Tab-separated table of C-alpha atoms in Angstrom:
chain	number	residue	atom	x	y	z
A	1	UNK	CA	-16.181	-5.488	39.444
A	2	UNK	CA	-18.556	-2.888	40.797
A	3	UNK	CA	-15.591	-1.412	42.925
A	4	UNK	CA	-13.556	-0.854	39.289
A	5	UNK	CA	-16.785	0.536	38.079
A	6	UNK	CA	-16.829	3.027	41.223
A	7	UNK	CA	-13.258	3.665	41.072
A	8	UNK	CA	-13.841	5.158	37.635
A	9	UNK	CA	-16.805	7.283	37.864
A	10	UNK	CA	-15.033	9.116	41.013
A	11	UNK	CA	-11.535	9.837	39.145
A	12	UNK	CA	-12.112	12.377	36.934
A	13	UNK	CA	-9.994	11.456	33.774
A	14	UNK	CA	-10.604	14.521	32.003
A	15	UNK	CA	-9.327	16.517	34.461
A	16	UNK	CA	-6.417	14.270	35.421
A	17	UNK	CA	-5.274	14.131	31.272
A	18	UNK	CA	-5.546	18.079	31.341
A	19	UNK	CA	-3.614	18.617	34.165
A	20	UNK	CA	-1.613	16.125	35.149
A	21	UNK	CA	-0.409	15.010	31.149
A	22	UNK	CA	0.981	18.729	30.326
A	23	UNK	CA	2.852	18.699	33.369
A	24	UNK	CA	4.370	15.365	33.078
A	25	UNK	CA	5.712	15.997	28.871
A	26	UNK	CA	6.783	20.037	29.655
A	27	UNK	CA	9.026	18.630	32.902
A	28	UNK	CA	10.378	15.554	30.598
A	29	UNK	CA	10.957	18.278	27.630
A	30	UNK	CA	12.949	20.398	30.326
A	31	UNK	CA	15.190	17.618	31.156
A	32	UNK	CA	15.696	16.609	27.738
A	33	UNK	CA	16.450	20.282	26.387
A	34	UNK	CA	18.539	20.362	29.783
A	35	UNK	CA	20.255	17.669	29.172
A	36	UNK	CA	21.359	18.378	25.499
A	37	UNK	CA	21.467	21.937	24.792
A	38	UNK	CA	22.968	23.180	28.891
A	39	UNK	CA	26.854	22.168	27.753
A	40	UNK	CA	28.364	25.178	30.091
A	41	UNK	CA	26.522	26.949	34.004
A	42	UNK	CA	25.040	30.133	34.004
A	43	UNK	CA	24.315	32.154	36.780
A	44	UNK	CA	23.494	35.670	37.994
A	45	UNK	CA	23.492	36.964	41.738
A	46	UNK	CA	26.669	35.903	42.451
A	47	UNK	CA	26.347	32.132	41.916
A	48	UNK	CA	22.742	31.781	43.825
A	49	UNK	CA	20.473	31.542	40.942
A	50	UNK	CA	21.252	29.690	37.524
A	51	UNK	CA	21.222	26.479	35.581
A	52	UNK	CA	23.616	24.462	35.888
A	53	UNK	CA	23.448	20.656	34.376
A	54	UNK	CA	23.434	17.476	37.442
A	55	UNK	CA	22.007	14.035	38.121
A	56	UNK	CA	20.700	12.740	41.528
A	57	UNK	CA	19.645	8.851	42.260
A	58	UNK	CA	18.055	10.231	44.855
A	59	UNK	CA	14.696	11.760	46.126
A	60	UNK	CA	14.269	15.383	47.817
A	61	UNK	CA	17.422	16.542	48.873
A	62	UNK	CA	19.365	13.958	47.665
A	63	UNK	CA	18.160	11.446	50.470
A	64	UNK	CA	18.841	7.989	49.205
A	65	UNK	CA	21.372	8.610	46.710
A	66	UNK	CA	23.111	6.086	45.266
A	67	UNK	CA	19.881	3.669	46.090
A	68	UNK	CA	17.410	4.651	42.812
A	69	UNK	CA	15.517	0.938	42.980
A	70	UNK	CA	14.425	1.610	46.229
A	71	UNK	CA	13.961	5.560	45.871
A	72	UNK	CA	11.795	3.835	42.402
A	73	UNK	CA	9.808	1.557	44.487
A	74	UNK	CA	8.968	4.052	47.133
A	75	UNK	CA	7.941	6.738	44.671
A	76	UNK	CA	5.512	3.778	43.196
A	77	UNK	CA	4.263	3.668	46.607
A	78	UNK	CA	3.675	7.803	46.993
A	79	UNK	CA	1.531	7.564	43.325
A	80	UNK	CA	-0.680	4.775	44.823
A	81	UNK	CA	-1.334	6.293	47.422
A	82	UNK	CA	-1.921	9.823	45.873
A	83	UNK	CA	-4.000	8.385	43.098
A	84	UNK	CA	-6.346	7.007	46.311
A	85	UNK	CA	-6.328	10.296	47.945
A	86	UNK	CA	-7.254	11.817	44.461
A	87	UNK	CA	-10.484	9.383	44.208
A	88	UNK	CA	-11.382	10.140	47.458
A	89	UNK	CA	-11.119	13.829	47.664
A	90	UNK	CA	-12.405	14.334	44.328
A	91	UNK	CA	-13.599	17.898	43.717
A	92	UNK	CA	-12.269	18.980	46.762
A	93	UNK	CA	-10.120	22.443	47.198
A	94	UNK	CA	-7.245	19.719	48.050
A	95	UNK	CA	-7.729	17.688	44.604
A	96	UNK	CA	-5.736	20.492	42.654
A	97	UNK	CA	-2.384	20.125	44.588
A	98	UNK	CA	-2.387	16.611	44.196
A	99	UNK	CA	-2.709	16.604	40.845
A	100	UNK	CA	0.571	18.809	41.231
A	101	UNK	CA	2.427	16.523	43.335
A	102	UNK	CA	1.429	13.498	40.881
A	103	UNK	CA	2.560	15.543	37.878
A	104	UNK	CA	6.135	15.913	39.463
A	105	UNK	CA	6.401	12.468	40.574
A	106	UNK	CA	5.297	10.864	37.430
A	107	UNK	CA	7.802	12.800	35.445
A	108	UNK	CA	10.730	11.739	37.959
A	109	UNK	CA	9.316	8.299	37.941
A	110	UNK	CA	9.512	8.050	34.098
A	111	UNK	CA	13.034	9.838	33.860
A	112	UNK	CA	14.675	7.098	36.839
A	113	UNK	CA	12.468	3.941	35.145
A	114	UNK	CA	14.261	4.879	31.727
A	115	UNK	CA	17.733	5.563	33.315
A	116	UNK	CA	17.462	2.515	35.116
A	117	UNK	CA	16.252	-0.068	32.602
A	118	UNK	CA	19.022	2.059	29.906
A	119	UNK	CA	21.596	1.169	32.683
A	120	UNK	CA	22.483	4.940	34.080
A	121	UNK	CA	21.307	4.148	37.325
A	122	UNK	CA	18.218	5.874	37.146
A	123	UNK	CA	19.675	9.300	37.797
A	124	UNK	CA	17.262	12.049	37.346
A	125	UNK	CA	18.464	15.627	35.711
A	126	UNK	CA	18.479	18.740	38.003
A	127	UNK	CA	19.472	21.942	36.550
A	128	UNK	CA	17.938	25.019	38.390
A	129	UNK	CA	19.995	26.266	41.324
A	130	UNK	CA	18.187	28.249	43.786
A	131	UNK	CA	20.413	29.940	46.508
A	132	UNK	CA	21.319	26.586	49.220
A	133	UNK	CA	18.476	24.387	47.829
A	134	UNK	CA	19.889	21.527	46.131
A	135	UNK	CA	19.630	21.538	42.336
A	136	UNK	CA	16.283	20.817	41.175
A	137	UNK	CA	13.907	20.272	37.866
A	138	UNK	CA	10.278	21.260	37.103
A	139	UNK	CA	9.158	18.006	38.690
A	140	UNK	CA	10.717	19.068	41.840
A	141	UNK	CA	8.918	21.820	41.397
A	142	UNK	CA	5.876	21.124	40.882
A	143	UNK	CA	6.171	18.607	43.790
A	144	UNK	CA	7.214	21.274	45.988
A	145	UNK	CA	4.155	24.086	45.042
A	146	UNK	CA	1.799	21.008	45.303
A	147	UNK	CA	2.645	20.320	48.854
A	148	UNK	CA	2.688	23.774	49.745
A	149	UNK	CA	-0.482	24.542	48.486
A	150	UNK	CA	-1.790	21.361	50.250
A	151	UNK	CA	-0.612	22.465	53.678
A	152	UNK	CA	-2.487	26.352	53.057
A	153	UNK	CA	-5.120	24.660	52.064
A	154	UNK	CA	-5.675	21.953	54.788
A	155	UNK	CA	-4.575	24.678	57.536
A	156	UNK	CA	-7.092	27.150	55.684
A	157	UNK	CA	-9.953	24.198	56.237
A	158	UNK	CA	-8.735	23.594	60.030
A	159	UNK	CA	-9.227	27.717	60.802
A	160	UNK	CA	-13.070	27.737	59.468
């Protein structure tokens, strides 16, 4: 029991619902506005930047499409363990992008949990196109900046 009571005091919930609970409802608004009000593409620059309306059962890149229980169970896995490293690293430079990175995973976690239990196979919506990159959402996104920001900031801490 004392563990729980640790566990608590060293998550910051305040933060986390500031943050993180935004993040999560403006990237599920995106899909849903994506989903019902993108009926036709549009791009500029010649086809390399637009919005233009597709699924994916998959995870970054579209590795392990067609296979959403197991891309479900090992995004699961990724929140554990970034809800740990949260706890741990609390008020640290790194906390920040990992609040990012749990923003964008909850919000595709929620979005394949409801396709899969309505029976669409968990697809998640994608709708920015981006040059080569594979069509992507604000979850992406925000997965995406998190980790980048991670990396500066764990090669910035390696340099002093």
């Amino acid at each position: 029991m004392q563990g729980l009571r640790q566990f608590k005091r060293s998550l910051d919930l305040n933060k986390y619902y500031f943050i993180v609970l935004p993040l999560v409802i403006f990237d599920l608004l995106s899909k849903f506005l994506a989903k019902q009000f993108l009926i036709k593409d549009y791009f500029i620059l010649n086809k390399q930047v637009g919005l233009e309306l597709t699924y994916n059962t998959g995870i970054a890149w579209g590795f392990f499409s067609g296979h959403a229980r197991y891309t479900l169970i090992l995004s699961l896995g990724v929140l554990i363990w970034l809800i740990r490293e949260i706890t741990i690293n609390n008020e640290s430079e790194s906390t920040f992008p990992l609040y990012l990175i749990l923003s964008g995973a909850l919000g595709n976690i929620i979005e394949r949990t409801y396709g899969l239990l309505i029976g669409n196979n968990g697809k998640v919506t994608d709708f920015f196109v981006l040059g080569p990159i594979p069509n992507f959402n604000i979850a992406d996104a925000l997965i995406s900046i998190g980790l980048a920001y991670l990396i500066y900031t764990e090669l910035r801490s390696v340099t002093k």
